[in-house]
Short mmCIF file of C-alpha atoms in Angstrom, two decimals:
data_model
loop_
_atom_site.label_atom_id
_atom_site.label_comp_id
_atom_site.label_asym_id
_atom_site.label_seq_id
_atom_site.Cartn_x
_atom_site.Cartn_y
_atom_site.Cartn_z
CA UNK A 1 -46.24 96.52 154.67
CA UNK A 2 -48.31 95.66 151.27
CA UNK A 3 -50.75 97.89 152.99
CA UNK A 4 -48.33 100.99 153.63
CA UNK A 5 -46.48 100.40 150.05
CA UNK A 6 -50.10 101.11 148.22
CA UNK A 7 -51.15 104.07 149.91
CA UNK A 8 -47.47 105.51 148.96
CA UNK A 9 -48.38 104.38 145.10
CA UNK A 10 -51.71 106.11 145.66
CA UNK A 11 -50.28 109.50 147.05
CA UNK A 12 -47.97 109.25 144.20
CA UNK A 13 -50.51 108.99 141.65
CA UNK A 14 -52.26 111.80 143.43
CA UNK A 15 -49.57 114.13 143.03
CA UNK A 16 -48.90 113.28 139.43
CA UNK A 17 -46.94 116.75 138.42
CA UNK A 18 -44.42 116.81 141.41
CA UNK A 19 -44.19 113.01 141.43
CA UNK A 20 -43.40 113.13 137.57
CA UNK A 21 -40.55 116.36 137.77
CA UNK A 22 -38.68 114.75 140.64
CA UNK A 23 -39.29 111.32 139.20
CA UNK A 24 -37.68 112.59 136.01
CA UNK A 25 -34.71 113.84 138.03
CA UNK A 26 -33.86 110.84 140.18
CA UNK A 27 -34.13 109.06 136.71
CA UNK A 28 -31.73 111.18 135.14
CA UNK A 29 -29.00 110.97 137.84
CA UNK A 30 -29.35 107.54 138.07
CA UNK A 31 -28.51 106.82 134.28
CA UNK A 32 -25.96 108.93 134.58
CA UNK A 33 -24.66 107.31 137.69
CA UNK A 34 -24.88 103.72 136.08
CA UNK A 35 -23.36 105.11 133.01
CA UNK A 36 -20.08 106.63 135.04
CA UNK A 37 -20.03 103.36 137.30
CA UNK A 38 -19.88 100.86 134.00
CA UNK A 39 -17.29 103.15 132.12
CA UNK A 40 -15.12 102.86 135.53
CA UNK A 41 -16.05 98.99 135.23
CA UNK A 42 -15.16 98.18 132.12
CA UNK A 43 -12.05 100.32 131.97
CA UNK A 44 -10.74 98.81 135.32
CA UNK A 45 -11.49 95.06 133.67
CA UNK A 46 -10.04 96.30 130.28
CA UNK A 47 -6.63 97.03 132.53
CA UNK A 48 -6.72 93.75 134.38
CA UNK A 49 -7.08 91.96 131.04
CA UNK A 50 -4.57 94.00 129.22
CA UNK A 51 -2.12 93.37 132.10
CA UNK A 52 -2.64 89.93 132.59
CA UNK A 53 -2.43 88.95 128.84
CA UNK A 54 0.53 91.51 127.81
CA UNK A 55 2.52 92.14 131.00
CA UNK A 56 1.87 90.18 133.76
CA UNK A 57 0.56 87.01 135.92
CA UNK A 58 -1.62 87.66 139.00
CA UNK A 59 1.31 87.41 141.07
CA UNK A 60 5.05 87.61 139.27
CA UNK A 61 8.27 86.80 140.30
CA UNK A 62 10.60 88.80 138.77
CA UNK A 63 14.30 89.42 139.75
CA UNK A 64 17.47 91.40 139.27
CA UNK A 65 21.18 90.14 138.53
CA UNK A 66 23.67 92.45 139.36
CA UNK A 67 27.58 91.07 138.09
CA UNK A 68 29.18 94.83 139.02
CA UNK A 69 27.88 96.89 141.72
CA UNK A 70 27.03 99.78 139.41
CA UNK A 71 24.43 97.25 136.64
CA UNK A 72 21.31 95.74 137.51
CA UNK A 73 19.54 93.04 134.86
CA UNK A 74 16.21 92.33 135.19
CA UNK A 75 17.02 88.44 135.53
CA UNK A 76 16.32 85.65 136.81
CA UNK A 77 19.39 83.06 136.56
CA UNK A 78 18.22 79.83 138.06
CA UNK A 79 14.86 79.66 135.82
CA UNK A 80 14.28 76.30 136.63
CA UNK A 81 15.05 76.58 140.37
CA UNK A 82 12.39 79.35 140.61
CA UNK A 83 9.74 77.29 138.74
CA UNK A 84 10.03 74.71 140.82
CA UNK A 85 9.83 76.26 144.17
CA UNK A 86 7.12 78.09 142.74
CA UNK A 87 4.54 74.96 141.52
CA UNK A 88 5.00 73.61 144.93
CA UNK A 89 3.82 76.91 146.54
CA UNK A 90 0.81 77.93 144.62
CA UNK A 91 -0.21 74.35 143.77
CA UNK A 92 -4.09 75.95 143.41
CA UNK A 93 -1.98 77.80 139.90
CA UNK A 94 -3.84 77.46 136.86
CA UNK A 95 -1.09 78.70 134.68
CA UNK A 96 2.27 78.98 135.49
CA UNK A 97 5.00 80.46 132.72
CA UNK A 98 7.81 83.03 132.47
CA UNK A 99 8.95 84.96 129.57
CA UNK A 100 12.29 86.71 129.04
CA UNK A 101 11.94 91.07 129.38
CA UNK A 102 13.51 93.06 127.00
CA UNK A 103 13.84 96.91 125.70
CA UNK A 104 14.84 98.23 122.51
CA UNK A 105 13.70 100.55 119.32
CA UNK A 106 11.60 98.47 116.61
CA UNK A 107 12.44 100.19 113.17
CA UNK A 108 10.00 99.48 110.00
CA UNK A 109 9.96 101.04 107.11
CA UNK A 110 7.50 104.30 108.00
CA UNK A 111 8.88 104.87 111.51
CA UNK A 112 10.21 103.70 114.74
CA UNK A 113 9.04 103.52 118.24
CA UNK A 114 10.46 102.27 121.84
CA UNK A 115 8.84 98.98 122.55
CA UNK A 116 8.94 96.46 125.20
CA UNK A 117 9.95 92.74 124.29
CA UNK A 118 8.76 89.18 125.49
CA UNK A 119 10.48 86.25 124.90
CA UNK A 120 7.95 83.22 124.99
CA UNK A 121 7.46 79.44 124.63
CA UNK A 122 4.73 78.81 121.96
CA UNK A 123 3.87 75.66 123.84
CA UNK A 124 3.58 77.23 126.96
CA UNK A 125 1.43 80.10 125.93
CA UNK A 126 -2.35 78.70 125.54
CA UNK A 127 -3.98 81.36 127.81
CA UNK A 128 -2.43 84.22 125.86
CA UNK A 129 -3.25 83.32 122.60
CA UNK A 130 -6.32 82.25 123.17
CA UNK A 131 -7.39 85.87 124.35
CA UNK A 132 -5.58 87.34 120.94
CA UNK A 133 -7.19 87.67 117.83
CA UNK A 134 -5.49 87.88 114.45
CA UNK A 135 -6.47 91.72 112.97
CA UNK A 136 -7.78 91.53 109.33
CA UNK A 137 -4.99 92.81 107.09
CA UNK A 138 -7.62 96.14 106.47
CA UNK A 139 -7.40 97.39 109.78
CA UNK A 140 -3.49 98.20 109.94
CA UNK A 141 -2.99 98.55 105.60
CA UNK A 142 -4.39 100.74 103.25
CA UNK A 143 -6.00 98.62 100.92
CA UNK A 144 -5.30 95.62 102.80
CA UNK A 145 -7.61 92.84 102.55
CA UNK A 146 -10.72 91.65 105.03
CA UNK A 147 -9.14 88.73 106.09
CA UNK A 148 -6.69 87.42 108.69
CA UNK A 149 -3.45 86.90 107.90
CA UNK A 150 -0.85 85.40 109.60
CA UNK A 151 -0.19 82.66 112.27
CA UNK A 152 0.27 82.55 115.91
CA UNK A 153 2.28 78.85 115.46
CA UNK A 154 4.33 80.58 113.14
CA UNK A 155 5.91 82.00 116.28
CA UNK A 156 8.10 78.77 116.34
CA UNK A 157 10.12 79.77 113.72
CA UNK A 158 13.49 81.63 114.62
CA UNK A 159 13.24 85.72 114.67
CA UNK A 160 9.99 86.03 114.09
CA UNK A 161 7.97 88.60 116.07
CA UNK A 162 4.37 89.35 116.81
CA UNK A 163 2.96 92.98 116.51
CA UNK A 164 -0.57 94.88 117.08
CA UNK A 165 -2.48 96.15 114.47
CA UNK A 166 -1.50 99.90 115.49
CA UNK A 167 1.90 98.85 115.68
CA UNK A 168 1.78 97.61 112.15
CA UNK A 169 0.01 100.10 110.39
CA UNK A 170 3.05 102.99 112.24
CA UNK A 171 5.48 100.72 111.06
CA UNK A 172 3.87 100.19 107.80
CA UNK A 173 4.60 96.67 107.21
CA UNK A 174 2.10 93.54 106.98
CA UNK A 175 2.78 89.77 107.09
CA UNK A 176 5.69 88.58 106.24
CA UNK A 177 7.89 91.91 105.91
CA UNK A 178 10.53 92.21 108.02
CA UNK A 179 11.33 94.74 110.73
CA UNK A 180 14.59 95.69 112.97
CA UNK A 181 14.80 95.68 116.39
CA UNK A 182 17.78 97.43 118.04
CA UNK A 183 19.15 96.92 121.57
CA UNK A 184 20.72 99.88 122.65
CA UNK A 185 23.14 99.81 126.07
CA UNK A 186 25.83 97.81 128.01
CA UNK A 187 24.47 94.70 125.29
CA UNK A 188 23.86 97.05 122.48
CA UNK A 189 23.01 94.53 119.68
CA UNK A 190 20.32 94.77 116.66
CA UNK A 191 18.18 91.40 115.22
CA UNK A 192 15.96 91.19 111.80
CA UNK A 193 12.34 89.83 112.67
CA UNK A 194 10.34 88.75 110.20
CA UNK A 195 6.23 89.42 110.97
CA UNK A 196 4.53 86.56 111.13
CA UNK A 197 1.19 87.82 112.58
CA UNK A 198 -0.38 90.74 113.76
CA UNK A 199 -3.04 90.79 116.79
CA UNK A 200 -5.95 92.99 117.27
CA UNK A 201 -4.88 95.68 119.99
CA UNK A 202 -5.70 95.34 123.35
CA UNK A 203 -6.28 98.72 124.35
CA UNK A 204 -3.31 101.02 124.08
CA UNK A 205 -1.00 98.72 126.49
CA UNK A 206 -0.42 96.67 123.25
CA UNK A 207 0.75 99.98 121.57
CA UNK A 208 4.19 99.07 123.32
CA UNK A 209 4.81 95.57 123.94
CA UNK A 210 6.04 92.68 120.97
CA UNK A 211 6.00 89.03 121.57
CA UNK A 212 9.33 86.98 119.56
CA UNK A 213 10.58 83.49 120.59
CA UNK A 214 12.58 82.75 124.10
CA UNK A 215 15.63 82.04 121.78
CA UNK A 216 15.57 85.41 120.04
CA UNK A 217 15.99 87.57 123.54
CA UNK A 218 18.71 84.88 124.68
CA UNK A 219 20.54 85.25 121.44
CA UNK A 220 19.68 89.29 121.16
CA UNK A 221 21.28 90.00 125.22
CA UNK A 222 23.80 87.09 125.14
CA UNK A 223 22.70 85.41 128.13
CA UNK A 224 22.30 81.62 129.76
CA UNK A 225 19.74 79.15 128.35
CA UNK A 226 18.81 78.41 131.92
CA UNK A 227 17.65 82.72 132.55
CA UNK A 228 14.62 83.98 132.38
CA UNK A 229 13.30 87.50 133.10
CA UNK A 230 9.93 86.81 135.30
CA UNK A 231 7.75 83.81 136.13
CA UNK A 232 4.14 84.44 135.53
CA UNK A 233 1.48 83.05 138.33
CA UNK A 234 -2.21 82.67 137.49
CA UNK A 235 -4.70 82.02 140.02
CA UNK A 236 -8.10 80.75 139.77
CA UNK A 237 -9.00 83.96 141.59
CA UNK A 238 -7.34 86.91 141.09
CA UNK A 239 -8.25 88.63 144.17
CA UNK A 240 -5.98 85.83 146.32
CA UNK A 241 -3.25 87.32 144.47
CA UNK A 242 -1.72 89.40 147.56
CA UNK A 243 -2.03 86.58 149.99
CA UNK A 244 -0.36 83.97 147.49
CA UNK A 245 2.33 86.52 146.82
CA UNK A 246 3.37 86.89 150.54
CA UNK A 247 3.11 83.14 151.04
CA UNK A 248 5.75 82.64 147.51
CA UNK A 249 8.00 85.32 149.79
CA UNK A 250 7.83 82.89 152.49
CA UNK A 251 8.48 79.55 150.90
CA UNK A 252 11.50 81.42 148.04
CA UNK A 253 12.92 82.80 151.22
CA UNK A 254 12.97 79.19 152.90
CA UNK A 255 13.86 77.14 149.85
CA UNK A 256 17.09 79.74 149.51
CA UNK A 257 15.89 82.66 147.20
CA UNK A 258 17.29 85.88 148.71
CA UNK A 259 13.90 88.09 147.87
CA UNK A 260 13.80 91.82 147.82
CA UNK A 261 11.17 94.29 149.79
CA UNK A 262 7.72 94.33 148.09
CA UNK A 263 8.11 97.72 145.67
CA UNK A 264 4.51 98.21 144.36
CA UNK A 265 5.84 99.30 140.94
CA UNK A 266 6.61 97.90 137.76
CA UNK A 267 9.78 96.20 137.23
CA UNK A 268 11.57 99.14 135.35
CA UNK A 269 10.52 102.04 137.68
CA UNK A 270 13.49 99.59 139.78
CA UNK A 271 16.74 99.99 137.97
CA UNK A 272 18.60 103.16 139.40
CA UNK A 273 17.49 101.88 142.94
CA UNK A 274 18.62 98.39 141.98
CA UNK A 275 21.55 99.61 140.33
CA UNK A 276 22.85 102.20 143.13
CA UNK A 277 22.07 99.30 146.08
CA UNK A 278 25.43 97.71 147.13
CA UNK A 279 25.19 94.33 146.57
CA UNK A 280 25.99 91.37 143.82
CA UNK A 281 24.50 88.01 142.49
CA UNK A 282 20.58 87.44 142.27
CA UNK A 283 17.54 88.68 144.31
CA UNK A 284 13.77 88.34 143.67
CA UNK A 285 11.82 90.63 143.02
CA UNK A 286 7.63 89.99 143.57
CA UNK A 287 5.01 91.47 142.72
CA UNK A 288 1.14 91.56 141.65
CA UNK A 289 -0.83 92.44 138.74
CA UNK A 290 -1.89 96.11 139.95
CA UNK A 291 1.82 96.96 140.83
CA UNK A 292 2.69 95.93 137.46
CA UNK A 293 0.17 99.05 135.69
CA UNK A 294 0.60 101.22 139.03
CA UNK A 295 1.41 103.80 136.03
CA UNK A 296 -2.09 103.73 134.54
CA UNK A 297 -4.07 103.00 137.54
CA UNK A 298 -4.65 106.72 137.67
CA UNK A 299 -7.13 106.32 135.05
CA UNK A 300 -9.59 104.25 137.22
CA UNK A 301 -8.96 106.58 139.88
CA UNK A 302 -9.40 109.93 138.12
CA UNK A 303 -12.89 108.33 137.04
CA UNK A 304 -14.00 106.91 140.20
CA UNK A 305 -13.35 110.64 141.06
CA UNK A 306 -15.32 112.20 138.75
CA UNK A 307 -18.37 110.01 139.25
CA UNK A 308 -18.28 110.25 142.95
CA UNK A 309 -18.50 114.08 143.01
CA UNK A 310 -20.52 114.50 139.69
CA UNK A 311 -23.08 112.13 141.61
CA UNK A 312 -22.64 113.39 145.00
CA UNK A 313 -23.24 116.94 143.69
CA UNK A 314 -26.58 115.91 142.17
CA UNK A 315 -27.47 113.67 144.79
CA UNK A 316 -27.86 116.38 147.15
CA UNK A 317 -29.97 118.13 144.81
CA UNK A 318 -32.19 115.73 144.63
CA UNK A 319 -32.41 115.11 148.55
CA UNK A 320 -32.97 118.56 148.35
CA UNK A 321 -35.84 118.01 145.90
CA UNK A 322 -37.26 115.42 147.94
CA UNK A 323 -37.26 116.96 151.19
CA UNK A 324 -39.19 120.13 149.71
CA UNK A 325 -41.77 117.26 147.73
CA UNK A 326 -42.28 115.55 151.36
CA UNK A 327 -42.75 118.89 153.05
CA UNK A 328 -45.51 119.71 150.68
CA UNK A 329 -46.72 116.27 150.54
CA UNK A 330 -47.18 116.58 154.35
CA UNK A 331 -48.90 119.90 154.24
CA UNK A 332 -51.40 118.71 151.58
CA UNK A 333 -52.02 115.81 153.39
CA UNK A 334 -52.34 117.06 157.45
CA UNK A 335 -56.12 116.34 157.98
CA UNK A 336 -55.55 113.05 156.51
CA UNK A 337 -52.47 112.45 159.13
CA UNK A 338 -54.83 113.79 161.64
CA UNK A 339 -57.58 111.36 161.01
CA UNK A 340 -54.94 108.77 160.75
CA UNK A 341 -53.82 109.70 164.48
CA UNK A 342 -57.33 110.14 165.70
CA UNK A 343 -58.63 106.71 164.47
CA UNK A 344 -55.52 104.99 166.63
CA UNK A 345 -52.53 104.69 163.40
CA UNK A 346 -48.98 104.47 165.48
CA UNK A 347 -46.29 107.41 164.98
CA UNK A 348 -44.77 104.43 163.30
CA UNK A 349 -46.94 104.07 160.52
CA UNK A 350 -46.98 107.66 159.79
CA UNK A 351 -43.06 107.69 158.99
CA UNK A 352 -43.20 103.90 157.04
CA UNK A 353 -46.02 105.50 154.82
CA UNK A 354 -43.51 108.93 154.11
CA UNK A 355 -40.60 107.06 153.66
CA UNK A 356 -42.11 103.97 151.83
CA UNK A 357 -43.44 106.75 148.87
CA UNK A 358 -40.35 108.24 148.92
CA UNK A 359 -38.37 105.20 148.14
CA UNK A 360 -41.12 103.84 145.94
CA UNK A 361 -40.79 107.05 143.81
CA UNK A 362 -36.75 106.27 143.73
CA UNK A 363 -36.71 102.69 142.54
CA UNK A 364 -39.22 103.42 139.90
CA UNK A 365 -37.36 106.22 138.33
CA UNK A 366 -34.13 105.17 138.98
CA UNK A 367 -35.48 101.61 136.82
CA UNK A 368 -36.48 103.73 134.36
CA UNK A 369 -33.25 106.41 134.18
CA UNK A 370 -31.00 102.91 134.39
CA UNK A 371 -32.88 101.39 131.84
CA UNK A 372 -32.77 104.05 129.64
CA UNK A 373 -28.70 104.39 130.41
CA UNK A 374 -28.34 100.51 130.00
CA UNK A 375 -29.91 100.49 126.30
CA UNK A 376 -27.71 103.70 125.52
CA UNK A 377 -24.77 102.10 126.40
CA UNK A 378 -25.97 99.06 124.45
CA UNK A 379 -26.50 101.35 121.38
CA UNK A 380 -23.17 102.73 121.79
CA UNK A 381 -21.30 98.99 122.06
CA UNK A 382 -23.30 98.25 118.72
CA UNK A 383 -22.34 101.39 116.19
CA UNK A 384 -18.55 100.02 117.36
CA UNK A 385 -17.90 103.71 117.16
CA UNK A 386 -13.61 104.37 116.67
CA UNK A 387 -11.89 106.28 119.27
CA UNK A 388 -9.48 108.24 117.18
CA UNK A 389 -7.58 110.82 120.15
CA UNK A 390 -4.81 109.40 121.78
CA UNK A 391 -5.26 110.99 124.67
CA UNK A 392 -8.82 109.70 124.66
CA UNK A 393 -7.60 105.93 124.24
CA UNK A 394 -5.39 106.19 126.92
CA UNK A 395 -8.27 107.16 129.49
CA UNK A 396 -10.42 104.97 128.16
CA UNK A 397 -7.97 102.06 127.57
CA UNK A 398 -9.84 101.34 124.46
CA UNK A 399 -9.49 101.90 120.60
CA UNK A 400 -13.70 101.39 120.14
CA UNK A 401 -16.55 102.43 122.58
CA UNK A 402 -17.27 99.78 123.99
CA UNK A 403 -17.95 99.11 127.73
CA UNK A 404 -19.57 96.01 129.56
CA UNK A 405 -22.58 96.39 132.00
CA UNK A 406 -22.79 93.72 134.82
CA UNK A 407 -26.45 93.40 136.31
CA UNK A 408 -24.88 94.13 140.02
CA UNK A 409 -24.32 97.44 139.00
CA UNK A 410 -28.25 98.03 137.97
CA UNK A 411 -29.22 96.35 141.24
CA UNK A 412 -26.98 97.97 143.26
CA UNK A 413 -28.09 101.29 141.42
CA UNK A 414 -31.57 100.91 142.47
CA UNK A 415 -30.48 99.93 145.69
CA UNK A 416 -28.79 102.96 146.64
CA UNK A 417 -31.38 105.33 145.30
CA UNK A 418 -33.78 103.51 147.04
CA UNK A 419 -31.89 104.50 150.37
CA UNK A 420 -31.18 108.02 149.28
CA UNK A 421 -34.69 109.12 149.09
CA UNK A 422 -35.88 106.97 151.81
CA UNK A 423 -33.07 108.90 153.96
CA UNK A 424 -34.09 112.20 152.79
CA UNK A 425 -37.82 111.67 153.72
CA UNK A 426 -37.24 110.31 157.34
CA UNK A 427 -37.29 113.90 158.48
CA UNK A 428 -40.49 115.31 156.91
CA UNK A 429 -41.84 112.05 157.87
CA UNK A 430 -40.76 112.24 161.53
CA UNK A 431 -42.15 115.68 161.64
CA UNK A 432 -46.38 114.64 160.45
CA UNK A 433 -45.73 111.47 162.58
CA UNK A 434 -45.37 114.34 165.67
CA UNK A 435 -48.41 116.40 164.81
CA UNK A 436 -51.04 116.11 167.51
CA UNK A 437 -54.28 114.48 165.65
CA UNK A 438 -56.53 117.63 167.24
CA UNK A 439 -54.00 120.37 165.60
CA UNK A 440 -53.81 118.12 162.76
CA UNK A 441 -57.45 117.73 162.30
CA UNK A 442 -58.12 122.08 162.96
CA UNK A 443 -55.25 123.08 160.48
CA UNK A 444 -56.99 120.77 157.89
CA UNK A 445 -60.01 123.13 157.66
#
């Protein structure tokens, strides 16, 4: 095989000009094929994080209370109950915790937006704010200063609240300024929160979600100490997170839990089903992480779409480009196939020696396009360049270019490049390992 592999580098090197012009176009497809492939990545792992720090466990166990036929609260009333039976299910858990859900208007001085609500435990709450950051005050104030103000543990303290930076620079209001939030509905009710830190965003999921103590919501809705809105699983591996969610179905449903159908969508897609279902009292309600941000997932999609028929376009040009190269490769090269054949080399070796050039020619440009994608991508992470259109942040799920490249998704790029061109020389190879070595050796002269 060493054998076959340096005759293919010698042909190559033989037909510098066509080697070079198809070399450059594998090269270029496949940095643009890693490039598409680690936007996808990073945006899919920039959802799971956003998700699972803002919104949701791996697996969540949500519920609805319904006191008249006609309501539906997203509640949970026997919070410790649930816990409980939930610890002794998942016992592999890393992190289990539930918050209190809420929806109202925040009001600040500049402006107002829709927002959703948490109600934590501070104590409770390592995982999440140890992936925050506090934002310098410059990054949400005009004029603010370069430092950090603020404190998570401050989050203790009654009515306080914590905000994102692009939260706080709509609102216009920094640490320590206070803020309204207003609860509009069956509970209609309105709280003062002071701002006692603001957190670096977390792509634009954090543009609508606050974080105030457990005793605000309960206080804010009027409702039981011993409520909660969802209990919040996390697993060592998130990929478990179906199969532990149909085993908690199992063992809620045993320990007494009445628990609804799976709904793959987030909890307040739910309410006018909920609320037009004829039934009272308390059912559970569980889901995953992906159901959770079913209403972004489109993003990943649309850009898994885009790079599968961007890629597949150009991939068949380049087969295209290779089958042509391979067809003049064995027209140049006949007499040599023919004295090949006459001097005893197998049909075999014929097609190894076609196919091994033309996947030696697409690992070595494909390393070079990839490389060349890999330290543009680097450049781009290190200019930290802002992404200023809306629309542009929500695709991208990020408010700075920035995207992560994973070394499986070079290796598998070289991989399948490798197999592309090696597929589209088997047939030019099959056809000069069937010449006859007499024809092969007369239409050489």
């Amino acid at each position: 095989m060493v054998t076959i592999f340096r005759i293919a580098f010698r042909n190559l090197l033989q037909a510098r000009r066509r080697s070079l012009l198809l070399g450059l176009a594998i090269g270029l497809v496949a940095a643009l094929f890693l490039t598409l492939r680690v936007v996808s990545g990073s945006v899919a792992e920039r959802m799971i994080e956003s998700a699972t720090t803002l919104s949701a466990g791996h697996v969540n166990i949500g519920g609805f209370f319904k006191a008249r036929k006609k309501g539906s609260d997203p509640l949970i009333s026997d919070r410790a109950g649930v816990k409980e039976a939930v610890r002794k299910s998942v016992p592999e858990a890393t992190t289990i915790i539930d918050r209190h859900r809420g929806w109202g208007r925040l009001v600040g001085p500049q402006s107002s937006f829709n927002v959703g609500v948490s109600g934590i435990e501070y104590d409770d709450e390592g995982r999440f704010f140890k992936a925050l950051q506090l934002a310098p005050e410059s990054s949400y104030k005009d004029g603010g200063r370069n430092e950090v103000l603020g404190n998570f543990a401050d989050l203790k303290k009654p009515n306080s609240v914590l905000i994102f930076a692009a939260q706080a620079k709509k609102l216009g209001v920094t640490i320590g300024d206070n803020i309204t939030m207003v609860v509009e509905g069956a509970k209609a009710n309105t709280v003062d929160l002071t701002v006692v830190a603001v957190a670096a965003d977390i792509g634009f999921m954090s543009n609508w979600n606050i974080f105030v103590p457990r005793r605000t919501v309960l206080d804010l809705y009027r409702i039981q100490e011993n409520s909660t809105g969802v209990v919040m699983v996390y697993l060592p591996d998130p990929d478990r997170a179906t199969a532990v969610m149909e085993r908690l179905r199992t063992d809620l449903t045993k320990a007494g839990f009445t628990v609804m159908d799976h709904d793959p969508r987030p909890f307040f897609f739910k309410f006018d089903k909920v609320s037009g279902e004829d039934w009272l009292g308390q059912r559970l309600d569980l889901t995953i992480w992906s159901d959770e941000v079913s209403f972004v997932l489109w993003v990943t999609r649309a850009l898994d779409l885009v790079s599968f028929f961007v890629v597949a376009i150009l991939a068949m040009i380049i087969v295209g480009g290779i089958v042509n190269s391979m067809w003049m490769a064995v027209r140049e090269r006949t007499k040599e196939i023919g004295t090949m054949r006459a001097i005893g080399a197998p049909k075999k070796m014929i097609v190894e020696m076609f196919v091994a050039e033309a996947c030696l020619l697409g690992v070595l440009a494909a390393s070079i396009g990839a490389s060349f994608g890999v330290i543009g991508i680097y450049l781009i992470n290190a200019m930290k360049i802002p992404v200023t259109s809306e629309g542009v942040r929500l695709f991208l799920m990020t408010n700075t270019l920035k995207f992560g490249v994973h070394w499986s998704q070079f290796i598998s790029t070289l991989v399948l490049f490798a197999a592309v061109t090696g597929f589209a020389s088997l047939y030019p190879a099959l056809k000069a390992a069937g010449l006859r070595p007499v024809e092969a050796l007369m239409s050489g002269k």
